Short mmCIF file of C-alpha atoms and ligand atoms in Angstrom, two decimals:
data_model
loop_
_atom_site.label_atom_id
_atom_site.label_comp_id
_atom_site.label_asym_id
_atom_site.label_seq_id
_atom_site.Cartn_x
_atom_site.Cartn_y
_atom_site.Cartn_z
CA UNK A 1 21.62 -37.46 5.09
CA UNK A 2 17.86 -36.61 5.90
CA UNK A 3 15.87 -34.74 3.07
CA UNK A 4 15.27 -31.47 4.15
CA UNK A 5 12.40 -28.88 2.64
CA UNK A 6 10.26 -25.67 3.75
CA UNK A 7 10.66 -22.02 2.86
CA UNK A 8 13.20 -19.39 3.07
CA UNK A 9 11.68 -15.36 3.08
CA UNK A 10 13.81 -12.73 1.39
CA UNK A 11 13.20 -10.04 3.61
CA UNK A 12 14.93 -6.83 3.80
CA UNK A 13 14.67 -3.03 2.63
CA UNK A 14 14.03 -2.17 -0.61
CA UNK A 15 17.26 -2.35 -3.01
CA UNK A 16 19.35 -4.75 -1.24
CA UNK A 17 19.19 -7.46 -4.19
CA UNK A 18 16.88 -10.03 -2.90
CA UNK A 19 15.39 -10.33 -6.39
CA UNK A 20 18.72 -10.35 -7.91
CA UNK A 21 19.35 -13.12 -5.41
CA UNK A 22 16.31 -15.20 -6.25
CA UNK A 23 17.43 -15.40 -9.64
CA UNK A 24 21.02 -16.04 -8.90
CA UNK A 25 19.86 -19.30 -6.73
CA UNK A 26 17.32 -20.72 -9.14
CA UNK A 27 19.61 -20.13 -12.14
CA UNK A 28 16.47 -18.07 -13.97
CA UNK A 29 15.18 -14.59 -14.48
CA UNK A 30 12.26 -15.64 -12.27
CA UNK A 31 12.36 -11.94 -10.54
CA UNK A 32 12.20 -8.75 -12.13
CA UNK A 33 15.04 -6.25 -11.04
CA UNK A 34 15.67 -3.00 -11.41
CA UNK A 35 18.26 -0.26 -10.19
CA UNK A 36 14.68 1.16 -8.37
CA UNK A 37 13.34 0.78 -5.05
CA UNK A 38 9.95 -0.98 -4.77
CA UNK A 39 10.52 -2.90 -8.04
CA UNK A 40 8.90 -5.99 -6.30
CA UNK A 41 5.20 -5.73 -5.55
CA UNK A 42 4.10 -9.08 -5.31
CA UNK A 43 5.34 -12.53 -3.45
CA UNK A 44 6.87 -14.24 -5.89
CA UNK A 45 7.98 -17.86 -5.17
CA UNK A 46 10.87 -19.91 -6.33
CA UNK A 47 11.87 -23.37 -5.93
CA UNK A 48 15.20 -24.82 -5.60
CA UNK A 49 14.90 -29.19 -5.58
CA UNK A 50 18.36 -30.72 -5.12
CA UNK A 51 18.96 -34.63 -4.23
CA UNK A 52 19.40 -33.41 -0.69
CA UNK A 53 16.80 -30.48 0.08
CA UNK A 54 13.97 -27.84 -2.04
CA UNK A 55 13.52 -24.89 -0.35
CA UNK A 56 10.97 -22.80 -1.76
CA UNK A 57 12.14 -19.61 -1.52
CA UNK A 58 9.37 -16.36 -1.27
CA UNK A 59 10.93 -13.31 -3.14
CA UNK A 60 9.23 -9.84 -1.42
CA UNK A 61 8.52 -6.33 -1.74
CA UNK A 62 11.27 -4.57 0.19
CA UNK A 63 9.73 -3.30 3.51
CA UNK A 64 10.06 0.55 3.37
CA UNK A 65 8.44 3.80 5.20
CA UNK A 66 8.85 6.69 2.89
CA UNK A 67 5.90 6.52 0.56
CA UNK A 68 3.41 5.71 2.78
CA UNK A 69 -0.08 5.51 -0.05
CA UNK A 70 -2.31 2.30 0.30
CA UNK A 71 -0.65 0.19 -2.44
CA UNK A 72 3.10 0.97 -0.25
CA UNK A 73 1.16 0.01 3.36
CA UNK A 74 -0.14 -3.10 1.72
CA UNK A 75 3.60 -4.10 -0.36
CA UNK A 76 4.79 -3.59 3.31
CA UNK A 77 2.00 -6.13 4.43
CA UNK A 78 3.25 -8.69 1.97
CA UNK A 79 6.43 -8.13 2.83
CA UNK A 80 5.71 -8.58 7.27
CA UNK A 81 3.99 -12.10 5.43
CA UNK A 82 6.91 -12.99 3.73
CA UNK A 83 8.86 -12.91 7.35
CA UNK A 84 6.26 -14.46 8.97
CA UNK A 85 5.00 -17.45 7.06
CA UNK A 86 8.53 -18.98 6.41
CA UNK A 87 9.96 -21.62 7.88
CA UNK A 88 13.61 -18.98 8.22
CA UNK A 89 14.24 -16.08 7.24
CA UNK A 90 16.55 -14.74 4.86
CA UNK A 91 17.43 -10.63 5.90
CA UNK A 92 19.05 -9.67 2.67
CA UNK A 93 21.38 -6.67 3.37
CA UNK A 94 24.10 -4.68 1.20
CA UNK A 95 27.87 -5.50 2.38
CA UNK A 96 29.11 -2.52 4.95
CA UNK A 97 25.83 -0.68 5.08
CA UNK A 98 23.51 -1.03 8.13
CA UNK A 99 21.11 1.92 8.12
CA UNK A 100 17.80 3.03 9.42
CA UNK A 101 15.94 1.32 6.98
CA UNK A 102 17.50 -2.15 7.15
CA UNK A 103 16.91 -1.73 11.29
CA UNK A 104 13.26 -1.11 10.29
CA UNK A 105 13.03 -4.30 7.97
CA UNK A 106 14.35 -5.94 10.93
CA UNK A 107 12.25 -5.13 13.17
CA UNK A 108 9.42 -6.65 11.26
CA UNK A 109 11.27 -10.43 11.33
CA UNK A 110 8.82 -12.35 14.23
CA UNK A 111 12.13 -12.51 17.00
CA UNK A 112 10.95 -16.85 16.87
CA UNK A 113 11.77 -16.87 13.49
CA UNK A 114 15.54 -18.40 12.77
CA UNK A 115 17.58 -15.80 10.72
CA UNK A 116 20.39 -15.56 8.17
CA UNK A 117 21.64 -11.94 7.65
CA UNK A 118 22.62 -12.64 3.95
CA UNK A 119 25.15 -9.44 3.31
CA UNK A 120 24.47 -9.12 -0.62
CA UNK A 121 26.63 -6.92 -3.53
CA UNK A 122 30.40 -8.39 -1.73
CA UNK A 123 31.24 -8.15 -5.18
CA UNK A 124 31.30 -3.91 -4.42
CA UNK A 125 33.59 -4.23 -1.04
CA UNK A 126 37.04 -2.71 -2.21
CA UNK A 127 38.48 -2.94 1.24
CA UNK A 128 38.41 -6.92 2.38
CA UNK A 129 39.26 -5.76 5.81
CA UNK A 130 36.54 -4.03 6.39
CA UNK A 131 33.58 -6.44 6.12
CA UNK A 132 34.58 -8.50 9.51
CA UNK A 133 33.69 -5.82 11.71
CA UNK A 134 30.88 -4.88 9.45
CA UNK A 135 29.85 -8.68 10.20
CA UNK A 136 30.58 -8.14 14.04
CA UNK A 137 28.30 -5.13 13.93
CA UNK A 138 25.37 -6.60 12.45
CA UNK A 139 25.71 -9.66 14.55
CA UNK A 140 24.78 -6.97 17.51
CA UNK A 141 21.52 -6.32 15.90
CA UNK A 142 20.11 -9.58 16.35
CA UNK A 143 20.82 -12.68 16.95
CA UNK A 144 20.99 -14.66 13.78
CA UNK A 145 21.60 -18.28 12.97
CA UNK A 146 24.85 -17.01 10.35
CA UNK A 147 26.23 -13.97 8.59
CA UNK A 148 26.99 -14.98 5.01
CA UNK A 149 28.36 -12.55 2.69
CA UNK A 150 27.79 -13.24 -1.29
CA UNK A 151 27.22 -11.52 -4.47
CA UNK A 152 24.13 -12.22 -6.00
CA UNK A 153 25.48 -10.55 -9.48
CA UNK A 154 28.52 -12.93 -9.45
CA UNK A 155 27.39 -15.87 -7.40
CA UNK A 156 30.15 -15.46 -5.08
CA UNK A 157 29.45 -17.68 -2.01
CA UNK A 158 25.61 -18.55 -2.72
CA UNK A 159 26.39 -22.22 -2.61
CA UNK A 160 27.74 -21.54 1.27
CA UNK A 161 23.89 -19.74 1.60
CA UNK A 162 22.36 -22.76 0.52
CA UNK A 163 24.06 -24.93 2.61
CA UNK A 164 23.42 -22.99 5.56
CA UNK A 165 19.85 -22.24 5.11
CA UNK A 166 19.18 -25.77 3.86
CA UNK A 167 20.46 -26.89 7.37
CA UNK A 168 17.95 -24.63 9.16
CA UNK A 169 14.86 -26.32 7.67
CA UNK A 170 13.12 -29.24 8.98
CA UNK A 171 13.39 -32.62 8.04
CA UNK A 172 10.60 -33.90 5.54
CA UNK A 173 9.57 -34.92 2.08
CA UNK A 174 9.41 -32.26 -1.10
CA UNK A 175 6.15 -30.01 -0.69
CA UNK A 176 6.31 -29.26 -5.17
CA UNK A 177 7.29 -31.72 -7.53
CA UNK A 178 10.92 -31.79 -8.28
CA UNK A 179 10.31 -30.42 -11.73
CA UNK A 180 8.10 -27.25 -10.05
CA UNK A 181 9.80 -24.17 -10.23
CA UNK A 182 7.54 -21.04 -9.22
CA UNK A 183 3.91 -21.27 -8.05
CA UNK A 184 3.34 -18.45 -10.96
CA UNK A 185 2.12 -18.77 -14.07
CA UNK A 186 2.85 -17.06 -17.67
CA UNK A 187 0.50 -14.53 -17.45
CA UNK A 188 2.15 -13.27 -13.96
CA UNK A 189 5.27 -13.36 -15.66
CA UNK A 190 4.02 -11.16 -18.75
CA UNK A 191 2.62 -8.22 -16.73
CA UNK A 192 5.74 -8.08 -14.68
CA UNK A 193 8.31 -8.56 -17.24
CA UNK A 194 6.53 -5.29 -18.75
CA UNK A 195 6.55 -3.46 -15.58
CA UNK A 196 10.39 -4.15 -15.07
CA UNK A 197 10.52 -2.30 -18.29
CA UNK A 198 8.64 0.56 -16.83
CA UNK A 199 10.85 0.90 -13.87
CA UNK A 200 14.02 0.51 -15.95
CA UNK A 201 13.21 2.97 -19.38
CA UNK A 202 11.20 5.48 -17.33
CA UNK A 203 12.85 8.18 -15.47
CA UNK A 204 12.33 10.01 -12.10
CA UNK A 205 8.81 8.84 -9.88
CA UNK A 206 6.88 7.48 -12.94
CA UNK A 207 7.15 3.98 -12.54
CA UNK A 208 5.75 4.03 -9.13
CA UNK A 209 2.33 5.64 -10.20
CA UNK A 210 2.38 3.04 -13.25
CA UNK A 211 0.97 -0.30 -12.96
CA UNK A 212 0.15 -3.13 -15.75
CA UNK A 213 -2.87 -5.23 -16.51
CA UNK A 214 -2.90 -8.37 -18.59
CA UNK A 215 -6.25 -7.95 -20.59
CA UNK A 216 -5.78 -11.72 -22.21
CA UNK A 217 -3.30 -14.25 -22.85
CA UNK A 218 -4.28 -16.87 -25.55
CA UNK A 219 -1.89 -19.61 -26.66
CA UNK A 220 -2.34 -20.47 -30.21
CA UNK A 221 -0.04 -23.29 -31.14
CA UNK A 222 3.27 -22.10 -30.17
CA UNK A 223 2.22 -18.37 -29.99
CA UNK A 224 1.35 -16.31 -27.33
CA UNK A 225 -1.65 -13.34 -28.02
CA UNK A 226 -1.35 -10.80 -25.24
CA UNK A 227 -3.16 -7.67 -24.99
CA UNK A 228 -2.14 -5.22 -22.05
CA UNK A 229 -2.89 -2.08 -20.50
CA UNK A 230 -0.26 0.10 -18.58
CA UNK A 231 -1.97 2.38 -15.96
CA UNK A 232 -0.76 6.11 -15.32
CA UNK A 233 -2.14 8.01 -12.68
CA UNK A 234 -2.73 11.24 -14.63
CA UNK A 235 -2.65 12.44 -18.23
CA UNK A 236 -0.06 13.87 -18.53
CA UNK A 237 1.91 10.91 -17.86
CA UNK A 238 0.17 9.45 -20.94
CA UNK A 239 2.42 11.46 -23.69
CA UNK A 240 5.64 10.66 -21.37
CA UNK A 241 4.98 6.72 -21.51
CA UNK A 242 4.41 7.02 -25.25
CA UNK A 243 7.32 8.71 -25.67
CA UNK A 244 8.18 10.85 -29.32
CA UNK A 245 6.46 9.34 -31.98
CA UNK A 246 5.03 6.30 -29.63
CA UNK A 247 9.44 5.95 -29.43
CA UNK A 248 9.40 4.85 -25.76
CA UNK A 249 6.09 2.92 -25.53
CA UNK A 250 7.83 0.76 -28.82
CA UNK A 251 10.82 0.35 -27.03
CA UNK A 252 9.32 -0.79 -24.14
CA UNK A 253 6.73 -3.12 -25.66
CA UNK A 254 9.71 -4.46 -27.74
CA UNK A 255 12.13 -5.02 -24.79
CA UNK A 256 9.29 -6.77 -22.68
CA UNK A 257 8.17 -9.19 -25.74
CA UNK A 258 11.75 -10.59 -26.48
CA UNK A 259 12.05 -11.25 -22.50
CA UNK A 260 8.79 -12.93 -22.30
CA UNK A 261 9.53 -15.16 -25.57
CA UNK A 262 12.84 -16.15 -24.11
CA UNK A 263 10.74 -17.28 -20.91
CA UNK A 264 8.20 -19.06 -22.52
CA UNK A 265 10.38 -20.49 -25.59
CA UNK A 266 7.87 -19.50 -27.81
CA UNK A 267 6.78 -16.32 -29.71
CA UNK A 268 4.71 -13.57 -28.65
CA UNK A 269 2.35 -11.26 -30.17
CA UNK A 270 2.32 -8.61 -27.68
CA UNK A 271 -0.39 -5.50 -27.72
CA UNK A 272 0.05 -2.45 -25.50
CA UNK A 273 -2.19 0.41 -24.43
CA UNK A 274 -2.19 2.97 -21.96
CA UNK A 275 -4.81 4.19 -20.03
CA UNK A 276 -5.45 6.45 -17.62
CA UNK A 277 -6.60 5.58 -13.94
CA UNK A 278 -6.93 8.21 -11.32
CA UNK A 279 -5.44 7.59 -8.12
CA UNK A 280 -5.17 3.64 -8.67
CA UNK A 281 -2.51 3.04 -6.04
CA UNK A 282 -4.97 4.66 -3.34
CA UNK A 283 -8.00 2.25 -4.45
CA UNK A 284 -8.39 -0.42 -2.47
CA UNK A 285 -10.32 -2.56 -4.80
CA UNK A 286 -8.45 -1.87 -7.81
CA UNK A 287 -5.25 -3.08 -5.25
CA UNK A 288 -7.45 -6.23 -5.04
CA UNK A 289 -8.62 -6.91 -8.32
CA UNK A 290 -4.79 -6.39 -8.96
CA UNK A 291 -3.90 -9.32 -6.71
CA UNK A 292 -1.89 -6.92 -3.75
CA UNK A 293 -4.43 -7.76 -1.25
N1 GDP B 1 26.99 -4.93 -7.61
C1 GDP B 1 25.94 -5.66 -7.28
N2 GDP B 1 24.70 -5.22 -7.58
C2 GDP B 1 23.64 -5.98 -7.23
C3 GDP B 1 23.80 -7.23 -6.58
N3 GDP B 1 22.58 -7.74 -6.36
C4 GDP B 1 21.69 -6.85 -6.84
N4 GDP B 1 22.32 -5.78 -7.37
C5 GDP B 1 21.70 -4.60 -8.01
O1 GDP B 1 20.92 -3.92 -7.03
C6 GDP B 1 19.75 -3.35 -7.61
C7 GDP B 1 18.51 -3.85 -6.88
O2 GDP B 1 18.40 -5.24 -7.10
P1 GDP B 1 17.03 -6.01 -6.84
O3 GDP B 1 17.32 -7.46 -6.97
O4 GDP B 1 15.92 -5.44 -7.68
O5 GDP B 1 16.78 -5.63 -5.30
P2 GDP B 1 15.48 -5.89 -4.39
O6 GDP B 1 14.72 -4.61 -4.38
O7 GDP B 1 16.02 -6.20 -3.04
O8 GDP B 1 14.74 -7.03 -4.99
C8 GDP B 1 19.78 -3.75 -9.08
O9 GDP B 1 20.33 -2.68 -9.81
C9 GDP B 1 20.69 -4.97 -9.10
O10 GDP B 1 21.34 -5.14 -10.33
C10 GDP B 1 25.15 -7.70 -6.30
O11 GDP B 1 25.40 -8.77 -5.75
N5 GDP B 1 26.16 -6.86 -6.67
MG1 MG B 2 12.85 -7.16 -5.57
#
């Protein structure tokens, strides 16, 4: 059997569980999820090295058109990237639904690029009978290599994924060492493990007009000193995000600190702020400086 490696893009609309998915395949919270759209802002790669194949899989923001601001047209851009730059393409979508916005994820996957519709949350279907012509009516929307169904929150059928997508890849040596998994590093992983807080404690639009900075990340021995900032757009967010008595901005902190010392297997000293920047997701050097583009 030929070793097999290149990349697989999770592409799809926001929501459909590529994330969940990600993390499902590599065994790892790699990817932040939440029950929000637009969770995932940044590419995000994971890698999967078995005896036979690693396919490094690219984790992306979900392509959407409702919020159409400069930081959503460039997560968009990342997300066109993510279909275009891989070797096949993973459309992630949910089980029985096939709406506007999946056709207009679609439509972004290059039509030279092989690709799986991967029909995610099978673990929701209560009628069995009903997914074959779902399958038979996304098959009419493009002509893809397979249509596998699986559950990303049970692992129902990812090993079938694997195998197919494994098959689609060329033939040729590991591109990352065996023992590689993600081309991120800790401090990545600290800012978003604090903004999956933000989109999972805070309620209504907040989240998306928050963002969060890693000021500095020293490793002292076995401990971890970081200092952060979360952004809100305006101040009257401010006393929101802190919450009653600095309740919420505690329980965030304290949610995202236990995640990251489970991560890095190591304790963490973690120091929040918040600060106030006007109209950040509209700046396009603050998206830059903040690694979007
Ligand atoms: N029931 C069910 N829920 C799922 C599954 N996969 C993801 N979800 C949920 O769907 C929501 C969005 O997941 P996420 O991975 O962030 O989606 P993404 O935006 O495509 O990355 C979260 O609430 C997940 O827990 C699944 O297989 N079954
Ligand atoms: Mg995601």
């Amino acid at each position: 059997m030929p070793f097999r490696s290149g990349s697989v893009g999770l592409v799809g609309r926001p929501n459909t569980g590529k994330s969940s998915l990600l993390n499902r395949i590599l065994g790892e919270k790699l990817a932040i999820v939440s029950p929000r759209a637009q969770t995932t802002r940044h590419l995000l790669t994971g890698v999967l090295t078995t005896e036979h194949c690693q396919i490094a899989f690219v984790d992306s923001p979900g392509f959407q058109t409702r919020h159409r601001n400069l930081l959503n047209r460039t997560l968009n851009r990342r997300a066109g990237e993510a279909a275009r730059d891989a070797d096949v393409v993973a459309f992630v979508l949910e089980a029985l639904h096939f709406d506007a916005a999946d056709r207009a994820a679609l439509d972004r996957v290059p039509a030279d690029r092989p690709a799986v519709a991967v029909l995610n949350k099978v673990d929701r279907v209560r009628t069995p009978s009903r997914l074959l012509p779902f399958v038979a009516r996304v098959a009419r929307e493009r002509q893809f290599e397979a249509i596998v169904p699986v559950s990303a929150a049970t692992g129902r059928n990812v090993p079938e994924l694997l195998r197919v997508l494994a098959s689609l890849l060329p033939e040729g040596p590991p591109l990352y060492p065996a023992d590689q998994m993600t081309d991120r590093d800790e401090r990545f992983f600290a800012a978003e493990l604090l903004r999956e807080k933000l989109f999972r404690l805070l309620t209504d639009e907040l989240p998306y007009s928050c963002e969060v900075r890693v000021e500095s990340f020293r490793e002292e021995g076995r401990l971890r000193r970081i200092d952060a900032t979360l952004w809100v757009e305006r101040e009257a967010h401010k006393p929101i995000v802190l919450g009653r008595g600095g309740a919420m901005l505690k329980r965030i902190s304290t949610e995202a600190r236990k995640d990251m010392e489970r991560m890095f297997g190591g304790k963490v000293f973690l120091q929040v702020w918040i600060k106030v920047k006007r109209n950040w997701s509209e700046d396009a050097r603050t998206l830059r400086e903040l690694g979007y583009a």
